[in-house]
Amino acid sequence: MKRNKPTEFAKYLHSFLVQYLVNEKNVSHNTVKSYATAFKLLLDFLYEEMGMNPDRIEFDDINSEVIIEYLEWMEKTRNISISTRNQRLAAIKSFYKYVSKKSPSMIYTCSSIIGLDAKKGSNRMIPYLDMDQITILIEYLKEYRSMKELLLFSVLYETGARVSELISIHVSDLRLDKEHSIIVLHGKGNKVRRLPISKDLSTLITCYLKGDDYVDWDGLGYLFYSQQHAPYTRFAINYMINSWKKGVNEIYPNVLPEHIHPHMIRHSKATHLLDEGVDLYEIKMFLGHASIETTQIYATPDLGKIKEDIEKAAANIQVNNKYDELKTGEL
């Protein structure tokens, strides 16, 4: 049976995902995977909701109204967050920008989709662990867990690393010196961050590498290996952190929140830096954010902290005794 020729939409999409993102933009494997997922779901939507055969889709079949319906469909059927919705939209807009640059004649077709706005979410507080919780977690790891797990958490917290950055650290990414130690993180879009680390963390890393906890199982020199003698996965790190939470809460009931994940450690570090007066731009560079707007979420006021500060200030106010003599009606 004769196979249908790929449509122009299919040709551009293949070129975008397989060639442009990888060879020209040099983005990470995870970014390519995320973009591909956005389009897989779009094709699912077009087939399930509009009866369009994925092999037959052309540019004229998709306009801004279709994309909006697709985004709303994902929110309803997949219960995705606003953040995920906006990530999917960003992937689609990036594709249409690519198409308009490759073929200027397509600019009119692409412009309405490129012009779509991201959905605004509520200014909710990002969950994080306070310093007391961090301290308790460290003490628990020192007492009940291995040096490797203590180091893993210490690196995660001190560097504010993403979990993908953590599990990709190689021993060759470390520059251990008595005075100025550095760790190199490979972030989104293959961007590299060189972060100074404390003497305590440098010492812990040195002890770990010299001790029985460390074995370079596959000869690739990763800093952390699982019990299966392979580099950790995201799932494994998430599972480990939740096992810590359970262990801590068995000793100190309800000290740690019910839902805890690796990114919460990153949020915690960013929040603590802000509390210590570190400039927002410096935090942006530290975290490897592409935009200051992303970092701005950490500047959302913590109502609990504000209430605590108000109560502390109120405790220092000495009310003049003459007010005690006033009648209620005079106040």
Tab-separated table of C-alpha atoms in Angstrom:
chain	number	residue	atom	x	y	z
A	1	MET	CA	0.000	0.000	0.000
A	2	LYS	CA	1.306	3.412	-0.962
A	3	ARG	CA	2.332	5.516	2.004
A	4	ASN	CA	1.194	9.113	2.289
A	5	LYS	CA	3.854	11.776	1.937
A	6	PRO	CA	4.472	13.711	5.149
A	7	THR	CA	2.623	17.007	5.370
A	8	GLU	CA	4.410	20.355	5.626
A	9	PHE	CA	3.418	20.489	9.289
A	10	ALA	CA	4.986	17.066	9.893
A	11	LYS	CA	8.174	18.032	8.048
A	12	TYR	CA	8.634	21.217	10.048
A	13	LEU	CA	7.829	19.494	13.334
A	14	HIS	CA	10.354	16.730	12.663
A	15	SER	CA	13.012	19.288	11.715
A	16	PHE	CA	12.244	21.348	14.831
A	17	LEU	CA	12.437	18.460	17.301
A	18	VAL	CA	15.214	16.377	15.757
A	19	GLN	CA	17.526	18.966	14.209
A	20	TYR	CA	16.892	22.515	15.417
A	21	LEU	CA	16.534	21.909	19.167
A	22	VAL	CA	19.397	19.420	19.331
A	23	ASN	CA	21.932	20.802	16.856
A	24	GLU	CA	21.262	24.547	16.784
A	25	LYS	CA	19.772	25.341	20.188
A	26	ASN	CA	21.788	22.623	21.939
A	27	VAL	CA	19.045	22.081	24.523
A	28	SER	CA	19.058	19.212	26.993
A	29	HIS	CA	17.479	15.808	26.365
A	30	ASN	CA	14.819	16.607	28.983
A	31	THR	CA	13.845	19.811	27.160
A	32	VAL	CA	13.473	17.976	23.848
A	33	LYS	CA	11.385	15.341	25.600
A	34	SER	CA	9.165	18.028	27.155
A	35	TYR	CA	8.625	19.736	23.780
A	36	ALA	CA	7.851	16.415	22.106
A	37	THR	CA	5.286	15.654	24.813
A	38	ALA	CA	3.549	18.986	24.164
A	39	PHE	CA	3.061	18.058	20.506
A	40	LYS	CA	2.118	14.452	21.202
A	41	LEU	CA	-0.684	15.728	23.434
A	42	LEU	CA	-1.686	18.274	20.793
A	43	LEU	CA	-2.008	15.491	18.209
A	44	ASP	CA	-3.997	13.414	20.718
A	45	PHE	CA	-6.346	16.370	21.236
A	46	LEU	CA	-6.811	16.976	17.518
A	47	TYR	CA	-7.620	13.300	16.960
A	48	GLU	CA	-9.838	12.702	19.995
A	49	GLU	CA	-11.722	16.004	20.057
A	50	MET	CA	-11.696	17.133	16.426
A	51	GLY	CA	-11.348	13.872	14.533
A	52	MET	CA	-8.194	14.962	12.714
A	53	ASN	CA	-5.857	12.256	11.474
A	54	PRO	CA	-2.351	13.124	12.768
A	55	ASP	CA	-0.858	12.110	9.395
A	56	ARG	CA	-3.050	14.646	7.591
A	57	ILE	CA	-2.658	17.735	9.773
A	58	GLU	CA	-1.601	20.909	7.988
A	59	PHE	CA	-0.823	24.393	9.289
A	60	ASP	CA	-4.239	25.664	8.202
A	61	ASP	CA	-5.895	23.183	10.581
A	62	ILE	CA	-4.413	24.860	13.659
A	63	ASN	CA	-5.019	28.446	14.755
A	64	SER	CA	-4.947	30.316	18.057
A	65	GLU	CA	-8.503	29.211	18.948
A	66	VAL	CA	-7.534	25.556	18.491
A	67	ILE	CA	-4.473	26.006	20.705
A	68	ILE	CA	-6.560	27.651	23.437
A	69	GLU	CA	-9.047	24.767	23.298
A	70	TYR	CA	-6.131	22.325	23.499
A	71	LEU	CA	-4.731	24.038	26.603
A	72	GLU	CA	-8.147	24.051	28.284
A	73	TRP	CA	-8.633	20.390	27.331
A	74	MET	CA	-5.385	19.485	29.080
A	75	GLU	CA	-6.399	21.370	32.217
A	76	LYS	CA	-9.756	19.583	32.370
A	77	THR	CA	-8.848	16.050	31.303
A	78	ARG	CA	-5.335	15.786	32.717
A	79	ASN	CA	-5.705	18.115	35.677
A	80	ILE	CA	-2.423	19.854	34.870
A	81	SER	CA	-1.152	22.893	36.753
A	82	ILE	CA	-1.035	26.384	35.269
A	83	SER	CA	2.749	26.062	35.180
A	84	THR	CA	2.549	22.900	33.050
A	85	ARG	CA	-0.056	24.513	30.797
A	86	ASN	CA	2.288	27.451	30.213
A	87	GLN	CA	5.217	25.117	29.515
A	88	ARG	CA	3.175	23.361	26.818
A	89	LEU	CA	2.232	26.718	25.302
A	90	ALA	CA	5.863	27.873	25.363
A	91	ALA	CA	6.894	24.761	23.414
A	92	ILE	CA	4.239	25.392	20.767
A	93	LYS	CA	5.129	29.087	20.448
A	94	SER	CA	8.798	28.188	20.079
A	95	PHE	CA	7.902	25.877	17.193
A	96	TYR	CA	5.856	28.536	15.405
A	97	LYS	CA	8.657	31.092	15.848
A	98	TYR	CA	10.996	28.574	14.241
A	99	VAL	CA	8.588	28.076	11.322
A	100	SER	CA	8.167	31.825	10.755
A	101	LYS	CA	11.957	32.290	10.621
A	102	LYS	CA	12.414	29.387	8.215
A	103	SER	CA	9.548	30.491	5.962
A	104	PRO	CA	8.694	34.204	6.158
A	105	SER	CA	5.595	33.511	4.048
A	106	MET	CA	4.204	31.680	7.102
A	107	ILE	CA	4.516	34.671	9.443
A	108	TYR	CA	0.836	35.585	9.169
A	109	THR	CA	-0.234	32.006	9.952
A	110	CYS	CA	2.132	31.780	12.911
A	111	SER	CA	1.665	35.242	14.423
A	112	SER	CA	-1.677	34.612	16.152
A	113	ILE	CA	-0.276	31.590	17.986
A	114	ILE	CA	3.020	33.302	18.829
A	115	GLY	CA	0.986	36.144	20.339
A	116	LEU	CA	-0.923	33.939	22.798
A	117	ASP	CA	-0.383	34.934	26.431
A	118	ALA	CA	0.544	32.580	29.228
A	119	LYS	CA	-2.129	31.986	31.826
A	120	LYS	CA	-1.662	33.869	35.064
A	121	GLY	CA	-1.805	31.906	38.283
A	122	SER	CA	-2.476	32.872	41.857
A	123	ASN	CA	0.365	34.393	43.873
A	124	ARG	CA	0.538	31.419	46.185
A	125	MET	CA	3.515	30.802	48.386
A	126	ILE	CA	5.975	28.231	47.120
A	127	PRO	CA	6.318	25.538	49.809
A	128	TYR	CA	9.720	25.327	51.463
A	129	LEU	CA	11.417	24.037	54.607
A	130	ASP	CA	12.473	26.549	57.240
A	131	MET	CA	15.929	26.479	58.822
A	132	ASP	CA	14.729	24.509	61.853
A	133	GLN	CA	13.378	21.790	59.566
A	134	ILE	CA	16.602	21.755	57.529
A	135	THR	CA	18.653	21.418	60.732
A	136	ILE	CA	16.508	18.549	62.017
A	137	LEU	CA	16.789	16.780	58.668
A	138	ILE	CA	20.590	17.113	58.678
A	139	GLU	CA	20.830	15.803	62.241
A	140	TYR	CA	18.617	12.856	61.303
A	141	LEU	CA	20.823	12.005	58.318
A	142	LYS	CA	23.963	12.220	60.449
A	143	GLU	CA	22.484	9.889	63.064
A	144	TYR	CA	20.523	7.344	61.050
A	145	ARG	CA	21.650	7.379	57.415
A	146	SER	CA	24.824	6.831	55.402
A	147	MET	CA	27.477	9.400	54.598
A	148	LYS	CA	26.354	9.224	50.965
A	149	GLU	CA	22.802	10.255	51.838
A	150	LEU	CA	24.051	13.060	54.084
A	151	LEU	CA	26.278	14.294	51.270
A	152	LEU	CA	23.518	13.990	48.686
A	153	PHE	CA	21.222	16.197	50.746
A	154	SER	CA	24.039	18.626	51.570
A	155	VAL	CA	24.901	19.089	47.892
A	156	LEU	CA	21.221	19.429	46.968
A	157	TYR	CA	20.602	22.104	49.599
A	158	GLU	CA	23.864	24.054	49.521
A	159	THR	CA	23.955	24.356	45.723
A	160	GLY	CA	20.193	24.651	45.167
A	161	ALA	CA	20.635	22.100	42.384
A	162	ARG	CA	17.818	20.730	40.287
A	163	VAL	CA	17.491	16.970	40.664
A	164	SER	CA	18.615	16.524	37.040
A	165	GLU	CA	21.758	18.511	37.852
A	166	LEU	CA	22.394	16.530	41.026
A	167	ILE	CA	22.280	13.094	39.425
A	168	SER	CA	24.540	14.175	36.546
A	169	ILE	CA	27.414	15.413	38.741
A	170	HIS	CA	30.714	13.698	37.994
A	171	VAL	CA	33.744	13.632	40.256
A	172	SER	CA	35.492	15.605	37.511
A	173	ASP	CA	32.981	18.422	38.155
A	174	LEU	CA	34.541	19.004	41.582
A	175	ARG	CA	37.421	21.356	42.342
A	176	LEU	CA	38.315	20.613	45.945
A	177	ASP	CA	40.704	23.017	47.615
A	178	LYS	CA	41.283	23.982	51.230
A	179	GLU	CA	40.367	27.596	50.555
A	180	HIS	CA	38.248	27.757	47.403
A	181	SER	CA	36.276	24.660	46.422
A	182	ILE	CA	33.927	24.674	43.431
A	183	ILE	CA	31.238	22.383	42.062
A	184	VAL	CA	30.172	22.517	38.412
A	185	LEU	CA	26.488	21.963	37.620
A	186	HIS	CA	25.192	21.196	34.137
A	187	GLY	CA	21.780	22.822	33.916
A	188	LYS	CA	18.954	23.356	31.451
A	189	GLY	CA	19.983	23.919	27.871
A	190	ASN	CA	23.427	22.520	28.700
A	191	LYS	CA	24.232	25.716	30.592
A	192	VAL	CA	27.040	25.394	33.111
A	193	ARG	CA	27.143	26.955	36.585
A	194	ARG	CA	30.286	27.039	38.705
A	195	LEU	CA	29.330	27.449	42.340
A	196	PRO	CA	31.600	27.895	45.353
A	197	ILE	CA	30.969	25.443	48.174
A	198	SER	CA	31.711	25.667	51.872
A	199	LYS	CA	34.731	24.143	53.577
A	200	ASP	CA	32.401	21.796	55.460
A	201	LEU	CA	30.870	20.463	52.252
A	202	SER	CA	34.289	20.175	50.623
A	203	THR	CA	35.538	18.149	53.602
A	204	LEU	CA	32.459	15.909	53.515
A	205	ILE	CA	32.957	15.224	49.803
A	206	THR	CA	36.622	14.370	50.365
A	207	CYS	CA	35.776	11.956	53.192
A	208	TYR	CA	33.065	10.344	51.076
A	209	LEU	CA	35.339	9.814	48.076
A	210	LYS	CA	38.068	8.313	50.255
A	211	GLY	CA	35.693	6.101	52.242
A	212	ASP	CA	33.909	2.816	51.616
A	213	ASP	CA	30.660	4.525	50.552
A	214	TYR	CA	32.039	5.511	47.163
A	215	VAL	CA	32.688	3.131	44.269
A	216	ASP	CA	32.896	4.171	40.614
A	217	TRP	CA	30.775	1.236	39.476
A	218	ASP	CA	30.610	1.913	35.748
A	219	GLY	CA	33.864	3.783	35.239
A	220	LEU	CA	32.011	6.958	34.233
A	221	GLY	CA	32.865	8.748	37.452
A	222	TYR	CA	29.454	9.851	38.709
A	223	LEU	CA	29.479	11.291	42.221
A	224	PHE	CA	26.427	9.311	43.313
A	225	TYR	CA	25.508	5.710	42.494
A	226	SER	CA	22.429	3.788	43.598
A	227	GLN	CA	22.347	0.373	45.238
A	228	GLN	CA	21.910	-1.029	41.727
A	229	HIS	CA	25.387	0.336	40.881
A	230	ALA	CA	23.926	2.803	38.390
A	231	PRO	CA	23.455	6.586	38.428
A	232	TYR	CA	20.365	7.675	40.339
A	233	THR	CA	17.101	8.442	38.576
A	234	ARG	CA	14.705	11.284	39.426
A	235	PHE	CA	12.276	8.741	40.837
A	236	ALA	CA	14.942	7.232	43.102
A	237	ILE	CA	15.913	10.634	44.535
A	238	ASN	CA	12.275	11.488	45.173
A	239	TYR	CA	11.752	8.119	46.877
A	240	MET	CA	14.839	8.628	49.042
A	241	ILE	CA	13.769	12.093	50.206
A	242	ASN	CA	10.348	10.788	51.165
A	243	SER	CA	11.979	7.982	53.138
A	244	TRP	CA	13.886	10.660	55.064
A	245	LYS	CA	10.635	12.481	55.717
A	246	LYS	CA	9.039	9.338	57.132
A	247	GLY	CA	12.071	8.683	59.320
A	248	VAL	CA	12.124	12.216	60.714
A	249	ASN	CA	8.380	12.261	61.374
A	250	GLU	CA	8.571	8.968	63.260
A	251	ILE	CA	10.958	10.624	65.709
A	252	TYR	CA	9.502	14.147	65.590
A	253	PRO	CA	5.831	13.780	64.581
A	254	ASN	CA	4.680	16.167	61.855
A	255	VAL	CA	7.922	18.160	61.800
A	256	LEU	CA	8.203	17.763	58.028
A	257	PRO	CA	5.254	18.364	55.662
A	258	GLU	CA	3.291	15.481	54.185
A	259	HIS	CA	4.349	16.327	50.645
A	260	ILE	CA	8.062	16.824	50.107
A	261	HIS	CA	10.071	16.588	46.899
A	262	PRO	CA	13.590	17.416	45.642
A	263	HIS	CA	12.573	20.768	44.160
A	264	MET	CA	11.326	21.847	47.594
A	265	ILE	CA	14.939	21.712	48.786
A	266	ARG	CA	15.862	24.088	45.959
A	267	HIS	CA	12.958	26.367	46.899
A	268	SER	CA	14.149	26.298	50.505
A	269	LYS	CA	17.675	27.391	49.611
A	270	ALA	CA	16.410	30.246	47.445
A	271	THR	CA	14.053	31.439	50.180
A	272	HIS	CA	16.776	31.298	52.833
A	273	LEU	CA	19.155	33.302	50.635
A	274	LEU	CA	16.472	35.941	50.156
A	275	ASP	CA	15.817	36.030	53.919
A	276	GLU	CA	19.545	36.613	54.451
A	277	GLY	CA	19.404	39.682	52.223
A	278	VAL	CA	21.007	38.238	49.094
A	279	ASP	CA	20.120	40.273	46.006
A	280	LEU	CA	17.441	38.760	43.767
A	281	TYR	CA	19.703	38.986	40.704
A	282	GLU	CA	22.436	37.051	42.524
A	283	ILE	CA	19.877	34.377	43.442
A	284	LYS	CA	18.851	34.217	39.772
A	285	MET	CA	22.446	33.534	38.758
A	286	PHE	CA	22.898	31.047	41.601
A	287	LEU	CA	19.807	29.046	40.586
A	288	GLY	CA	20.521	29.237	36.862
A	289	HIS	CA	17.228	30.906	35.971
A	290	ALA	CA	16.987	32.296	32.444
A	291	SER	CA	14.714	35.132	33.557
A	292	ILE	CA	14.507	37.282	36.680
A	293	GLU	CA	10.717	36.828	36.534
A	294	THR	CA	11.189	33.176	37.473
A	295	THR	CA	13.256	34.157	40.507
A	296	GLN	CA	10.722	36.831	41.461
A	297	ILE	CA	8.359	34.180	42.852
A	298	TYR	CA	10.634	33.846	45.874
A	299	ALA	CA	10.007	37.491	46.719
A	300	THR	CA	6.336	36.784	47.481
A	301	PRO	CA	5.717	37.887	51.070
A	302	ASP	CA	5.544	35.077	53.620
A	303	LEU	CA	2.440	35.996	55.612
A	304	GLY	CA	3.461	33.721	58.462
A	305	LYS	CA	6.818	35.457	58.774
A	306	ILE	CA	5.190	38.893	58.521
A	307	LYS	CA	2.786	37.972	61.344
A	308	GLU	CA	5.710	36.750	63.458
A	309	ASP	CA	7.630	40.004	62.874
A	310	ILE	CA	4.578	42.094	63.749
A	311	GLU	CA	4.067	40.175	66.984
A	312	LYS	CA	7.742	40.596	67.908
A	313	ALA	CA	7.519	44.313	67.250
A	314	ALA	CA	4.290	44.588	69.227
A	315	ALA	CA	5.909	42.892	72.226
A	316	ASN	CA	8.468	45.703	72.342
A	317	ILE	CA	5.893	48.471	72.477
A	318	GLN	CA	5.524	49.906	75.960
A	319	VAL	CA	2.005	51.223	76.326
A	320	ASN	CA	1.854	54.428	78.372
A	321	ASN	CA	0.022	53.886	81.637
A	322	LYS	CA	-2.248	56.868	81.019
A	323	TYR	CA	-4.223	54.745	78.526
A	324	ASP	CA	-5.173	52.414	81.334
A	325	GLU	CA	-7.074	55.290	82.902
A	326	LEU	CA	-9.152	55.987	79.804
A	327	LYS	CA	-12.656	54.678	79.582
A	328	THR	CA	-13.566	52.296	76.796
A	329	GLY	CA	-15.683	54.938	75.111
A	330	GLU	CA	-12.697	57.253	74.820
A	331	LEU	CA	-10.596	54.768	72.867
